[in-house]
CSV table of C-alpha atoms in Angstrom, one decimal:
chain,number,residue,atom,x,y,z
Y,1,MET,CA,-20.4,-32.3,-42.2
Y,2,PRO,CA,-17.8,-35.0,-41.6
Y,3,LEU,CA,-18.3,-38.4,-43.4
Y,4,THR,CA,-20.0,-41.0,-41.3
Y,5,VAL,CA,-20.5,-44.8,-41.7
Y,6,ARG,CA,-24.1,-44.0,-42.5
Y,7,ASP,CA,-23.0,-41.6,-45.3
Y,8,LEU,CA,-20.7,-44.3,-46.7
Y,9,LEU,CA,-23.5,-46.9,-46.6
Y,10,ALA,CA,-25.8,-44.5,-48.5
Y,11,ILE,CA,-23.4,-44.1,-51.5
Y,12,PRO,CA,-25.3,-46.0,-54.3
Y,13,SER,CA,-22.3,-47.0,-56.4
Y,14,LEU,CA,-20.7,-48.9,-53.5
Y,15,ARG,CA,-23.8,-51.1,-52.9
Y,16,LEU,CA,-22.7,-51.8,-49.3
Y,17,ARG,CA,-25.1,-53.7,-47.1
Y,18,LEU,CA,-25.4,-53.4,-43.3
Y,19,VAL,CA,-24.9,-56.7,-41.5
Y,20,ALA,CA,-24.5,-55.7,-37.8
Y,21,GLY,CA,-23.7,-52.8,-35.5
Y,22,SER,CA,-26.3,-50.3,-36.5
Y,23,SER,CA,-25.7,-48.3,-33.3
Y,24,GLY,CA,-22.3,-47.2,-34.6
Y,25,LEU,CA,-23.5,-45.7,-37.9
Y,26,GLY,CA,-22.8,-42.2,-36.7
Y,27,ARG,CA,-19.1,-42.9,-36.3
Y,28,VAL,CA,-16.9,-40.5,-38.3
Y,29,VAL,CA,-14.8,-42.0,-41.1
Y,30,GLU,CA,-11.4,-40.3,-41.8
Y,31,ALA,CA,-9.7,-43.0,-43.9
Y,32,ALA,CA,-10.0,-46.5,-45.4
Y,33,HIS,CA,-7.5,-49.3,-44.8
Y,34,ALA,CA,-7.4,-52.7,-46.5
Y,35,THR,CA,-5.7,-55.5,-44.5
Y,36,GLU,CA,-5.9,-59.3,-44.0
Y,37,ASN,CA,-4.2,-58.9,-40.6
Y,38,ILE,CA,-6.4,-60.5,-37.9
Y,39,ARG,CA,-4.6,-58.3,-35.3
Y,40,PRO,CA,-4.9,-54.9,-36.9
Y,41,ALA,CA,-5.1,-52.7,-33.8
Y,42,SER,CA,-1.5,-51.6,-33.8
Y,43,TRP,CA,-1.7,-50.6,-37.4
Y,44,LEU,CA,-4.7,-48.3,-37.0
Y,45,GLU,CA,-4.7,-44.6,-36.0
Y,46,GLY,CA,-8.5,-44.4,-35.4
Y,47,ALA,CA,-11.6,-43.6,-37.4
Y,48,GLU,CA,-10.6,-45.9,-40.3
Y,49,VAL,CA,-12.9,-48.2,-42.2
Y,50,VAL,CA,-11.1,-51.6,-42.2
Y,51,MET,CA,-11.6,-53.7,-45.4
Y,52,THR,CA,-10.9,-57.4,-45.6
Y,53,SER,CA,-11.7,-60.3,-48.0
Y,54,GLY,CA,-11.8,-62.6,-45.0
Y,55,LEU,CA,-8.9,-64.7,-46.3
Y,56,LEU,CA,-7.7,-65.3,-42.7
Y,57,LEU,CA,-10.9,-64.9,-40.8
Y,58,SER,CA,-12.2,-67.8,-38.8
Y,59,ALA,CA,-15.9,-68.6,-38.1
Y,60,ASP,CA,-14.9,-69.8,-34.7
Y,61,GLU,CA,-16.7,-68.0,-31.9
Y,62,SER,CA,-13.6,-67.0,-29.9
Y,63,ASP,CA,-11.7,-65.9,-33.0
Y,64,CYS,CA,-14.5,-63.7,-34.1
Y,65,ALA,CA,-14.7,-62.1,-30.6
Y,66,ALA,CA,-11.0,-61.5,-30.6
Y,67,TYR,CA,-11.1,-59.9,-34.0
Y,68,VAL,CA,-13.9,-57.5,-33.0
Y,69,GLU,CA,-12.0,-56.6,-29.9
Y,70,GLU,CA,-8.9,-55.8,-32.0
Y,71,LEU,CA,-11.0,-53.5,-34.2
Y,72,SER,CA,-12.4,-51.7,-31.1
Y,73,ALA,CA,-9.0,-51.4,-29.6
Y,74,GLY,CA,-7.7,-49.7,-32.8
Y,75,LYS,CA,-10.8,-47.4,-32.7
Y,76,ALA,CA,-11.9,-48.5,-36.2
Y,77,ALA,CA,-15.0,-46.8,-37.6
Y,78,ALA,CA,-16.4,-49.9,-39.3
Y,79,LEU,CA,-15.5,-53.2,-40.9
Y,80,ILE,CA,-16.2,-53.9,-44.6
Y,81,VAL,CA,-16.1,-57.6,-45.6
Y,82,GLY,CA,-16.0,-58.6,-49.3
Y,83,VAL,CA,-18.4,-61.6,-49.8
Y,84,GLY,CA,-19.7,-63.6,-52.7
Y,85,PRO,CA,-18.7,-65.9,-55.5
Y,86,GLY,CA,-14.9,-66.2,-56.1
Y,87,LEU,CA,-14.1,-64.8,-52.6
Y,88,PRO,CA,-13.0,-66.7,-49.5
Y,89,LEU,CA,-16.3,-65.8,-47.7
Y,90,GLN,CA,-19.8,-66.2,-49.2
Y,91,SER,CA,-21.3,-64.4,-46.3
Y,92,VAL,CA,-20.3,-62.7,-43.1
Y,93,PRO,CA,-19.8,-65.3,-40.3
Y,94,ALA,CA,-22.7,-65.3,-37.9
Y,95,ALA,CA,-20.3,-65.2,-34.9
Y,96,LEU,CA,-18.6,-62.1,-36.3
Y,97,GLY,CA,-21.9,-60.3,-36.8
Y,98,HIS,CA,-23.0,-61.3,-33.3
Y,99,HIS,CA,-19.9,-59.9,-31.5
Y,100,ALA,CA,-19.9,-56.8,-33.7
Y,101,GLU,CA,-23.5,-56.1,-32.8
Y,102,LEU,CA,-22.6,-56.4,-29.1
Y,103,ALA,CA,-19.7,-54.0,-29.5
Y,104,GLY,CA,-21.6,-51.5,-31.6
Y,105,MET,CA,-19.0,-52.1,-34.4
Y,106,PRO,CA,-20.7,-51.6,-37.9
Y,107,VAL,CA,-20.1,-54.5,-40.2
Y,108,LEU,CA,-20.8,-53.9,-43.9
Y,109,ALA,CA,-20.9,-56.5,-46.7
Y,110,ALA,CA,-19.4,-55.5,-50.1
Y,111,PRO,CA,-20.5,-57.5,-53.2
Y,112,PRO,CA,-17.8,-58.9,-55.6
Y,113,GLY,CA,-18.1,-56.2,-58.2
Y,114,VAL,CA,-17.1,-53.5,-55.7
Y,115,ALA,CA,-13.3,-53.0,-55.4
Y,116,PHE,CA,-11.9,-51.9,-52.1
Y,117,ALA,CA,-10.1,-49.1,-54.1
Y,118,ALA,CA,-13.6,-47.7,-54.9
Y,119,VAL,CA,-14.3,-47.5,-51.2
Y,120,THR,CA,-11.0,-45.8,-50.6
Y,121,LYS,CA,-11.6,-43.2,-53.3
Y,122,ALA,CA,-15.1,-42.5,-52.0
Y,123,VAL,CA,-13.8,-41.9,-48.5
Y,124,PHE,CA,-11.0,-39.6,-49.6
Y,125,ALA,CA,-13.4,-37.7,-52.0
Y,126,ALA,CA,-15.8,-37.1,-49.2
Y,127,ARG,CA,-12.9,-36.0,-46.9
Y,128,ALA,CA,-11.6,-33.6,-49.6
Y,129,SER,CA,-15.1,-32.2,-50.1
Y,130,GLU,CA,-15.5,-31.7,-46.3
Y,131,GLU,CA,-12.1,-29.9,-46.1
Y,132,ARG,CA,-13.0,-27.7,-49.0
Y,133,ARG,CA,-16.3,-26.8,-47.4
Y,134,LEU,CA,-14.6,-26.1,-44.1
Y,135,LEU,CA,-12.0,-23.9,-45.9
Y,136,GLU,CA,-14.7,-21.9,-47.7
Y,137,LYS,CA,-16.6,-21.4,-44.6
Y,138,THR,CA,-13.5,-20.4,-42.7
Y,139,LEU,CA,-12.6,-17.8,-45.4
Y,140,ARG,CA,-16.2,-16.4,-45.2
Y,141,THR,CA,-15.9,-16.1,-41.5
Y,142,GLN,CA,-12.4,-14.6,-41.8
Y,143,ARG,CA,-13.9,-11.9,-44.1
Y,144,ARG,CA,-16.7,-11.3,-41.6
Y,145,LEU,CA,-14.2,-10.9,-38.7
Y,146,SER,CA,-12.0,-8.5,-40.8
Y,147,SER,CA,-15.0,-6.4,-41.7
Y,148,ALA,CA,-16.1,-6.3,-38.1
Y,149,ALA,CA,-12.6,-5.2,-37.0
Y,150,ALA,CA,-12.6,-2.4,-39.6
Y,151,SER,CA,-16.1,-1.2,-38.7
Y,152,GLY,CA,-17.0,1.4,-36.0
Y,153,ASP,CA,-18.0,-1.4,-33.7
Y,154,GLY,CA,-14.4,-2.3,-33.1
Y,155,LEU,CA,-13.8,-4.8,-30.3
Y,156,THR,CA,-17.5,-5.4,-29.7
Y,157,GLY,CA,-18.3,-6.2,-33.3
Y,158,LEU,CA,-15.3,-8.5,-33.6
Y,159,LEU,CA,-16.2,-10.5,-30.6
Y,160,SER,CA,-19.9,-10.8,-31.6
Y,161,SER,CA,-18.9,-12.0,-35.1
Y,162,TRP,CA,-16.6,-14.6,-33.6
Y,163,PHE,CA,-19.3,-16.0,-31.3
Y,164,GLN,CA,-22.0,-16.0,-34.1
Y,165,ALA,CA,-19.6,-17.8,-36.4
Y,166,VAL,CA,-18.1,-20.5,-34.3
Y,167,HIS,CA,-20.3,-20.5,-31.1
Y,168,SER,CA,-17.3,-20.2,-28.8
Y,169,SER,CA,-17.7,-17.9,-25.8
Y,170,VAL,CA,-15.0,-15.2,-25.8
Y,171,ALA,CA,-13.7,-12.3,-23.7
Y,172,VAL,CA,-10.8,-9.9,-23.9
Y,173,CYS,CA,-9.0,-8.1,-21.1
Y,174,ASP,CA,-6.1,-5.6,-21.0
Y,175,ALA,CA,-2.7,-6.4,-19.7
Y,176,SER,CA,-3.8,-5.5,-16.2
Y,177,GLY,CA,-6.7,-8.0,-16.3
Y,178,ARG,CA,-9.5,-5.4,-16.8
Y,179,LEU,CA,-12.3,-6.7,-18.9
Y,180,LEU,CA,-12.6,-4.9,-22.3
Y,181,GLY,CA,-15.4,-6.9,-23.9
Y,182,SER,CA,-17.1,-10.3,-24.2
Y,183,ALA,CA,-19.6,-12.3,-26.3
Y,184,GLY,CA,-21.7,-15.4,-25.6
Y,185,THR,CA,-20.8,-15.5,-21.9
Y,186,ASP,CA,-20.8,-13.7,-18.6
Y,187,GLY,CA,-17.6,-11.7,-19.1
Y,188,PRO,CA,-16.6,-11.1,-15.5
Y,189,GLU,CA,-17.2,-14.8,-14.6
Y,190,LEU,CA,-15.1,-16.0,-17.5
Y,191,LEU,CA,-12.4,-13.5,-16.5
Y,192,THR,CA,-12.5,-14.8,-12.9
Y,193,ASN,CA,-12.1,-18.4,-14.1
Y,194,ALA,CA,-9.2,-17.4,-16.4
Y,195,ALA,CA,-7.3,-15.4,-13.8
Y,196,PRO,CA,-4.8,-18.1,-12.7
Y,197,VAL,CA,-4.1,-19.0,-16.4
Y,198,ILE,CA,-3.6,-15.3,-17.2
Y,199,GLU,CA,-1.1,-15.0,-14.4
Y,200,THR,CA,0.9,-17.9,-15.9
Y,201,VAL,CA,0.7,-16.7,-19.5
Y,202,ALA,CA,1.7,-13.1,-18.5
Y,203,LEU,CA,5.1,-14.4,-17.2
Y,204,HIS,CA,6.0,-15.4,-20.8
Y,205,GLY,CA,4.7,-12.3,-22.6
Y,206,LEU,CA,3.8,-12.7,-26.2
Y,207,ARG,CA,5.4,-16.1,-26.3
Y,208,GLY,CA,3.0,-17.8,-23.9
Y,209,SER,CA,-0.4,-19.4,-24.0
Y,210,GLY,CA,-2.3,-21.7,-21.6
Y,211,GLY,CA,-5.4,-23.5,-20.9
Y,212,VAL,CA,-7.4,-25.3,-18.2
Y,213,ASP,CA,-10.3,-27.8,-18.2
Y,214,LEU,CA,-13.3,-26.4,-16.3
Y,215,PRO,CA,-16.7,-28.0,-15.6
Y,216,CYS,CA,-18.1,-25.8,-18.3
Y,217,GLY,CA,-15.5,-26.7,-20.9
Y,218,ARG,CA,-12.0,-26.1,-22.1
Y,219,LEU,CA,-10.7,-22.6,-21.4
Y,220,VAL,CA,-7.8,-21.2,-23.4
Y,221,VAL,CA,-5.8,-18.0,-22.9
Y,222,GLN,CA,-3.8,-16.3,-25.7
Y,223,PRO,CA,-1.6,-13.2,-25.3
Y,224,LEU,CA,-2.5,-10.1,-27.5
Y,225,GLY,CA,-0.1,-7.5,-28.9
Y,226,THR,CA,2.3,-6.9,-31.8
Y,227,THR,CA,5.5,-6.0,-30.1
Y,228,ARG,CA,4.5,-5.7,-26.5
Y,229,LEU,CA,1.8,-7.5,-24.4
Y,230,ARG,CA,-1.4,-5.5,-24.6
Y,231,GLY,CA,-4.0,-7.9,-23.3
Y,232,PHE,CA,-5.3,-11.4,-23.3
Y,233,LEU,CA,-7.9,-13.4,-25.3
Y,234,ILE,CA,-10.0,-15.9,-23.4
Y,235,LEU,CA,-11.8,-18.6,-25.3
Y,236,LEU,CA,-14.2,-21.2,-24.0
Y,237,ASN,CA,-14.8,-24.4,-26.0
Y,238,ALA,CA,-13.0,-23.2,-29.1
Y,239,ASP,CA,-12.3,-26.8,-30.1
Y,240,SER,CA,-14.2,-27.1,-33.4
Y,241,ALA,CA,-12.2,-27.4,-36.7
Y,242,GLU,CA,-13.3,-24.0,-37.8
Y,243,ALA,CA,-12.4,-22.4,-34.5
Y,244,ARG,CA,-9.0,-23.9,-34.5
Y,245,LEU,CA,-8.3,-22.5,-38.0
Y,246,LEU,CA,-9.6,-19.1,-37.0
Y,247,ILE,CA,-7.9,-18.5,-33.6
Y,248,SER,CA,-4.8,-17.1,-35.2
Y,249,VAL,CA,-6.9,-14.7,-37.3
Y,250,LEU,CA,-8.8,-13.5,-34.2
Y,251,VAL,CA,-5.5,-13.1,-32.3
Y,252,SER,CA,-4.1,-10.9,-35.1
Y,253,LEU,CA,-7.2,-8.8,-35.5
Y,254,LEU,CA,-7.5,-8.2,-31.7
Y,255,SER,CA,-3.8,-7.4,-31.4
Y,256,VAL,CA,-4.2,-4.7,-34.0
Y,257,GLU,CA,-7.3,-3.4,-32.3
Y,258,LEU,CA,-5.5,-3.1,-28.9
Y,259,GLU,CA,-2.5,-1.5,-30.6
Y,260,ARG,CA,-4.9,1.0,-32.2
Y,261,ARG,CA,-6.3,1.8,-28.8
Y,262,HIS,CA,-2.8,2.1,-27.3
Y,263,LEU,CA,-1.9,4.8,-29.9
Y,264,ALA,CA,-5.3,6.5,-29.4
Y,265,ASP,CA,-4.5,6.8,-25.7
Y,266,GLU,CA,-1.2,8.7,-26.3
Y,267,PRO,CA,-2.7,12.2,-25.9
Y,268,GLN,CA,-4.3,11.1,-22.6
Y,269,ARG,CA,-0.9,9.7,-21.4
Y,270,ARG,CA,0.7,13.1,-22.2
Y,271,ARG,CA,-1.9,15.0,-20.3
Y,272,ARG,CA,-1.5,12.8,-17.3
Y,273,ALA,CA,2.3,13.2,-17.5
Y,274,ALA,CA,1.8,17.0,-17.4
Y,275,LEU,CA,-0.5,16.6,-14.4
Y,276,LEU,CA,2.2,14.6,-12.6
Y,277,ALA,CA,4.8,17.3,-13.4
Y,278,ARG,CA,2.5,19.9,-11.8
Y,279,LEU,CA,2.0,17.6,-8.8
Y,280,PHE,CA,5.8,17.6,-8.3
Y,281,GLN,CA,6.1,21.4,-8.2
Y,282,SER,CA,7.3,22.9,-4.9
Y,283,ASP,CA,4.6,25.6,-4.8
Y,284,ILE,CA,1.6,23.3,-5.1
Y,285,THR,CA,-0.9,23.6,-2.2
Y,286,ALA,CA,-2.7,20.8,-0.4
Y,287,GLU,CA,-6.0,21.8,-2.0
Y,288,GLN,CA,-4.5,22.0,-5.5
Y,289,ALA,CA,-2.8,18.6,-5.1
Y,290,ARG,CA,-6.0,16.9,-4.0
Y,291,SER,CA,-8.0,18.5,-6.8
Y,292,LEU,CA,-5.4,17.3,-9.3
Y,293,LEU,CA,-5.5,13.7,-8.1
Y,294,GLN,CA,-9.3,13.7,-8.1
Y,295,SER,CA,-9.3,14.9,-11.8
Y,296,ALA,CA,-7.0,12.0,-12.6
Y,297,GLY,CA,-9.2,9.5,-10.8
Y,298,VAL,CA,-7.0,9.0,-7.7
Y,299,PRO,CA,-9.3,9.9,-4.8
Y,300,SER,CA,-6.9,8.7,-2.2
Y,301,SER,CA,-5.9,11.2,0.5
Y,302,THR,CA,-2.5,9.5,0.8
Y,303,ILE,CA,-0.2,8.6,-2.0
Y,304,ARG,CA,3.3,7.3,-2.6
Y,305,ALA,CA,5.8,7.8,-5.5
Y,306,VAL,CA,7.5,5.0,-7.4
Y,307,ALA,CA,10.6,5.2,-9.6
Y,308,VAL,CA,11.6,2.4,-12.0
Y,309,LEU,CA,14.7,2.1,-14.2
Y,310,ALA,CA,13.8,1.0,-17.7
Y,311,ALA,CA,15.8,-1.7,-19.5
Y,312,GLY,CA,14.7,-0.8,-23.0
Y,313,ASP,CA,12.2,1.8,-24.2
Y,314,PRO,CA,11.1,3.8,-21.1
Y,315,VAL,CA,8.1,5.3,-23.0
Y,316,GLU,CA,6.6,1.8,-23.5
Y,317,LEU,CA,7.3,0.9,-19.9
Y,318,ALA,CA,5.6,4.1,-18.8
Y,319,ALA,CA,2.6,3.3,-21.0
Y,320,ASP,CA,2.3,-0.2,-19.5
Y,321,LEU,CA,2.6,1.1,-15.9
Y,322,ALA,CA,0.1,4.0,-16.6
Y,323,LEU,CA,-2.4,1.4,-17.8
Y,324,ALA,CA,-1.8,-0.8,-14.7
Y,325,VAL,CA,-2.3,1.9,-12.0
Y,326,PRO,CA,-5.5,3.8,-11.3
Y,327,GLY,CA,-5.2,7.3,-12.5
Y,328,GLY,CA,-2.3,6.5,-14.9
Y,329,LEU,CA,0.0,9.2,-13.5
Y,330,ALA,CA,3.3,8.2,-15.0
Y,331,ARG,CA,6.0,10.0,-16.9
Y,332,VAL,CA,9.5,9.4,-18.3
Y,333,THR,CA,12.5,11.2,-17.0
Y,334,GLY,CA,15.7,10.1,-18.7
Y,335,GLY,CA,15.9,6.4,-18.5
Y,336,ARG,CA,13.6,6.3,-15.5
Y,337,VAL,CA,9.8,6.0,-15.2
Y,338,GLU,CA,8.2,8.0,-12.4
Y,339,MET,CA,4.6,7.5,-11.2
Y,340,VAL,CA,2.3,8.4,-8.3
Y,341,VAL,CA,-0.1,5.8,-6.9
Y,342,SER,CA,-2.6,5.4,-4.1
Y,343,GLU,CA,-1.2,4.2,-0.8
Y,344,ASP,CA,-3.4,1.1,-0.8
Y,345,LEU,CA,-2.3,-0.1,-4.3
Y,346,ASP,CA,-0.4,-3.4,-4.4
Y,347,THR,CA,2.7,-1.8,-5.9
Y,348,SER,CA,4.7,-5.1,-5.7
Y,349,ALA,CA,2.2,-6.9,-7.8
Y,350,VAL,CA,2.2,-4.2,-10.5
Y,351,LEU,CA,6.0,-4.2,-10.6
Y,352,ARG,CA,6.1,-8.0,-10.8
Y,353,ARG,CA,3.7,-8.0,-13.8
Y,354,PHE,CA,4.9,-5.0,-15.8
Y,355,ALA,CA,8.5,-4.4,-14.7
Y,356,PRO,CA,9.9,-7.8,-13.7
Y,357,GLY,CA,13.5,-7.7,-12.6
Y,358,ARG,CA,13.8,-3.9,-13.0
Y,359,PRO,CA,15.3,-1.8,-10.1
Y,360,ALA,CA,12.5,0.1,-8.4
Y,361,GLY,CA,12.2,2.4,-5.4
Y,362,VAL,CA,8.9,3.0,-3.6
Y,363,GLY,CA,8.7,6.2,-1.6
Y,364,PRO,CA,6.9,6.7,1.7
Y,365,ALA,CA,3.2,7.4,2.0
Y,366,VAL,CA,2.6,11.1,2.1
Y,367,ALA,CA,-0.1,13.8,1.6
Y,368,PRO,CA,-0.6,14.7,-2.1
Y,369,GLN,CA,1.2,18.0,-1.8
Y,370,HIS,CA,4.4,16.2,-0.7
Y,371,ALA,CA,4.6,13.9,-3.7
Y,372,ALA,CA,7.9,15.4,-4.7
Y,373,LEU,CA,9.4,14.4,-1.4
Y,374,SER,CA,8.2,10.8,-1.8
Y,375,MET,CA,9.7,10.8,-5.3
Y,376,ARG,CA,13.1,12.0,-4.1
Y,377,GLN,CA,13.2,9.1,-1.6
Y,378,ALA,CA,12.0,6.6,-4.3
Y,379,ILE,CA,14.8,7.7,-6.6
Y,380,ALA,CA,17.4,7.4,-3.8
Y,381,LEU,CA,16.4,3.8,-3.3
Y,382,LEU,CA,17.1,2.8,-6.9
Y,383,SER,CA,20.8,2.0,-6.1
Y,384,SER,CA,19.8,-0.3,-3.2
Y,385,SER,CA,17.2,-2.0,-5.4
Y,386,THR,CA,19.9,-2.5,-8.1
Y,387,GLU,CA,22.2,-4.1,-5.5
Y,388,LEU,CA,19.5,-6.3,-4.0
Y,389,GLY,CA,17.8,-7.3,-7.3
Y,390,ARG,CA,14.3,-6.4,-6.1
Y,391,PRO,CA,12.1,-3.4,-5.4
Y,392,VAL,CA,13.0,-1.5,-2.2
Y,393,SER,CA,10.4,0.6,-0.3
Y,394,ALA,CA,11.0,3.5,2.0
Y,395,SER,CA,9.5,1.6,4.9
Y,396,GLU,CA,12.6,-0.7,4.9
Y,397,ALA,CA,15.2,2.0,3.9
Y,398,GLY,CA,16.2,2.5,7.6
Y,399,SER,CA,16.1,-1.2,8.3
Y,400,VAL,CA,19.3,-2.9,9.5
Y,401,ARG,CA,18.2,-5.9,7.4
Y,402,LEU,CA,18.4,-3.8,4.2
Y,403,LEU,CA,21.9,-2.6,5.2
Y,404,LEU,CA,22.9,-6.1,5.9
Y,405,GLY,CA,21.5,-7.2,2.6
Y,406,LEU,CA,23.8,-4.8,0.8
Y,407,GLY,CA,26.9,-6.2,2.5
Y,408,SER,CA,29.1,-9.0,1.3
Y,409,PRO,CA,27.7,-12.4,2.5
Y,410,ALA,CA,31.2,-13.6,3.3
Y,411,THR,CA,31.9,-10.4,5.4
Y,412,LEU,CA,28.6,-10.7,7.3
Y,413,ALA,CA,29.2,-14.4,8.0
Y,414,ALA,CA,32.7,-13.7,9.3
Y,415,PHE,CA,31.4,-11.0,11.6
Y,416,ALA,CA,28.6,-13.2,12.9
Y,417,ASP,CA,30.9,-16.2,13.5
Y,418,THR,CA,33.5,-14.0,15.3
Y,419,VAL,CA,30.9,-12.7,17.8
Y,420,LEU,CA,29.0,-16.0,18.2
Y,421,ALA,CA,31.8,-18.6,17.9
Y,422,PRO,CA,32.3,-18.9,21.7
Y,423,LEU,CA,28.5,-19.7,22.1
Y,424,ASP,CA,28.6,-22.2,19.2
Y,425,ALA,CA,31.6,-24.1,20.8
Y,426,ALA,CA,30.1,-24.1,24.3
Y,427,ASP,CA,26.6,-25.0,23.4
Y,428,PRO,CA,26.3,-26.9,20.1
Y,429,GLY,CA,22.5,-27.4,20.7
Y,430,GLY,CA,21.9,-23.7,20.4
Y,431,GLU,CA,20.1,-23.1,23.7
Y,432,LEU,CA,22.3,-20.1,24.6
Y,433,ILE,CA,21.9,-18.4,21.2
Y,434,GLU,CA,18.1,-19.0,21.2
Y,435,THR,CA,17.8,-17.6,24.7
Y,436,LEU,CA,19.9,-14.6,23.7
Y,437,ARG,CA,17.8,-14.0,20.6
Y,438,VAL,CA,14.5,-13.9,22.5
Y,439,TRP,CA,16.0,-11.8,25.3
Y,440,LEU,CA,17.2,-9.2,22.9
Y,441,GLU,CA,14.0,-9.1,20.9
Y,442,THR,CA,11.9,-8.6,24.0
Y,443,ASN,CA,14.1,-5.6,25.0
Y,444,GLY,CA,15.8,-7.6,27.8
Y,445,SER,CA,12.6,-8.6,29.5
Y,446,TRP,CA,13.3,-11.5,31.9
Y,447,ALA,CA,9.6,-12.2,32.5
Y,448,GLU,CA,8.6,-12.2,28.8
Y,449,THR,CA,11.7,-14.3,27.8
Y,450,SER,CA,10.9,-16.8,30.5
Y,451,SER,CA,7.3,-17.0,29.3
Y,452,LEU,CA,8.1,-17.4,25.6
Y,453,LEU,CA,10.7,-20.0,26.1
Y,454,GLY,CA,8.9,-21.8,29.0
Y,455,LEU,CA,11.9,-21.4,31.3
Y,456,HIS,CA,12.3,-20.3,34.9
Y,457,ARG,CA,13.4,-16.7,35.2
Y,458,HIS,CA,16.6,-17.8,37.0
Y,459,THR,CA,17.4,-20.1,34.1
Y,460,VAL,CA,17.2,-17.2,31.7
Y,461,GLN,CA,19.4,-15.0,33.9
Y,462,ASN,CA,22.0,-17.7,34.2
Y,463,ARG,CA,22.1,-18.3,30.5
Y,464,ILE,CA,22.5,-14.5,29.7
Y,465,GLU,CA,25.3,-14.3,32.3
Y,466,LYS,CA,27.0,-17.2,30.6
Y,467,VAL,CA,26.7,-15.5,27.2
Y,468,ALA,CA,28.4,-12.4,28.8
Y,469,ARG,CA,31.3,-14.5,30.1
Y,470,LEU,CA,31.8,-16.4,26.9
Y,471,THR,CA,31.6,-13.5,24.5
Y,472,GLY,CA,33.1,-10.8,26.7
Y,473,ARG,CA,30.1,-8.6,26.0
Y,474,GLN,CA,28.1,-7.3,28.9
Y,475,GLN,CA,24.3,-7.2,29.2
Y,476,ASP,CA,24.2,-3.6,30.6
Y,477,ARG,CA,26.3,-2.0,27.8
Y,478,ALA,CA,24.3,-0.8,24.8
Y,479,GLU,CA,27.3,-1.2,22.4
Y,480,ASP,CA,27.7,-4.8,23.4
Y,481,ARG,CA,24.0,-5.5,23.0
Y,482,VAL,CA,24.0,-4.0,19.5
Y,483,ASP,CA,27.0,-6.2,18.6
Y,484,LEU,CA,25.2,-9.3,19.7
Y,485,TRP,CA,22.0,-8.3,18.0
Y,486,LEU,CA,23.7,-7.5,14.7
Y,487,ALA,CA,25.6,-10.8,14.7
Y,488,LEU,CA,22.3,-12.7,15.3
Y,489,THR,CA,20.5,-10.7,12.6
Y,490,ALA,CA,23.4,-11.1,10.1
Y,491,ARG,CA,23.4,-14.9,10.6
Y,492,ALA,CA,19.6,-15.1,10.3
Y,493,ALA,CA,19.6,-13.0,7.1
Y,494,GLY,CA,22.2,-15.4,5.6
Y,495,THR,CA,20.7,-18.7,6.7
Y,496,PRO,CA,17.2,-18.3,8.0
Y,497,LEU,CA,16.2,-20.9,10.5
Y,498,PRO,CA,12.8,-22.7,9.8
Y,499,HIS,CA,12.0,-22.7,13.5
Y,500,GLN,CA,12.9,-19.1,14.1
Y,501,GLN,CA,10.1,-17.0,15.7
Y,502,ARG,CA,9.7,-13.3,15.4
Y,503,TYR,CA,8.5,-11.4,18.4
Y,504,ARG,CA,6.9,-8.1,18.9
Y,505,ASN,CA,9.9,-5.8,18.8
Y,506,THR,CA,13.0,-6.1,16.6
Y,507,ILE,CA,14.6,-2.8,17.6
Y,508,PRO,CA,17.8,-3.4,19.6
Y,509,PRO,CA,17.3,-2.9,23.3
Y,510,GLN,CA,18.8,0.2,24.8
Y,511,GLY,CA,19.0,-0.8,28.4
């Protein structure tokens, strides 16, 4: 146990005597500091025993109060005053004892025969003994953890040994956030509390760590893995000296355990890659495809294919993605990872976590027997994804906004300005452009445009006629309408307006 003022007082060779402040006897002592400075606060780091011969101490009431306040401000553990024949003080001033008692500051009297050096030696000897005891205990615990990791209990034994040794609740989840094991706590609840921290730590891979203060204590998250992120360690109240020394050991042992599990899962990943290859064959029937998905744990009646370009090792990326998606249907084809997922899976979230910044195409939702068709479209979207710097889905592949996004910003801006410049010049307030936007997006409906803008129908008609005169594009010509709509869309894509409202139909009106 750490050295306390009570322990120091009990050392027979020091012959210290308690004068005041008995309520502070439990304070931890980490060092001893001799000084005659009557303003010692700025020279203290905390938990020191301050020793003085009283050479500059005054018996004045206010001076004693100020001195005790200085000791408290410096977080001193106690005050030792040398008293007796041949010393400045024959006894501890009554005023000093009084204010020390009020502040809970222990004051000890040292007889003339006890040198302050003896107190310093006693403190450091006790500290050394405590550190040696802690190190020995830590080494014993480390051996227990290593033995648990090597035993058949694996993860469960390791977490249980940790909790029994340091009494810190612990949980481990995989890289997708699925709970793998826990000890000393409700694992799902701890995982829920840690979810926001895990999201932050995951952004930094193996280089990150994080924590948060909760009503139940301090929660810390550490990444696990040797070369790639395999999971997360979640600790609650791991703030003891022993726990702090052992955290790195626990992280290393758990990382090895998760790597072992990763290697053990390789045959399963190969089997699922073979299932995926069968799903992509042209002669597969609807019944066979459904049966294959069910055997892989993908009961969805509608699926979609995803293609991702790998930056480094595609095999490792495929393993990460297989772990992240239900069913784990993923394979490597060249430098590309292909997988099939349920239609309702949040594919964007998976790609953000496990393939950040990588070009990815997401095929359309199809029946299981048409997985190959969805994959062909997903692969076709990879070039668009590379250009845009984000995943692209089939649902937006025919979108004019996607095509506009692939164009040069300068070219798009020039096109929009060319078409809309007459309106900008005639109406700097933008009423004509806003009326045109709403009118086009409601398929040229006078009544709906009037209602949405709060204008009379005749006002809307007058504005649209003015747009036609200024731009030379007529309201009853489909080609002219498309030009106006593309110009508005290009400008909105380049500089979105905060007040812009989207209405029910964004398909260009046809008449």
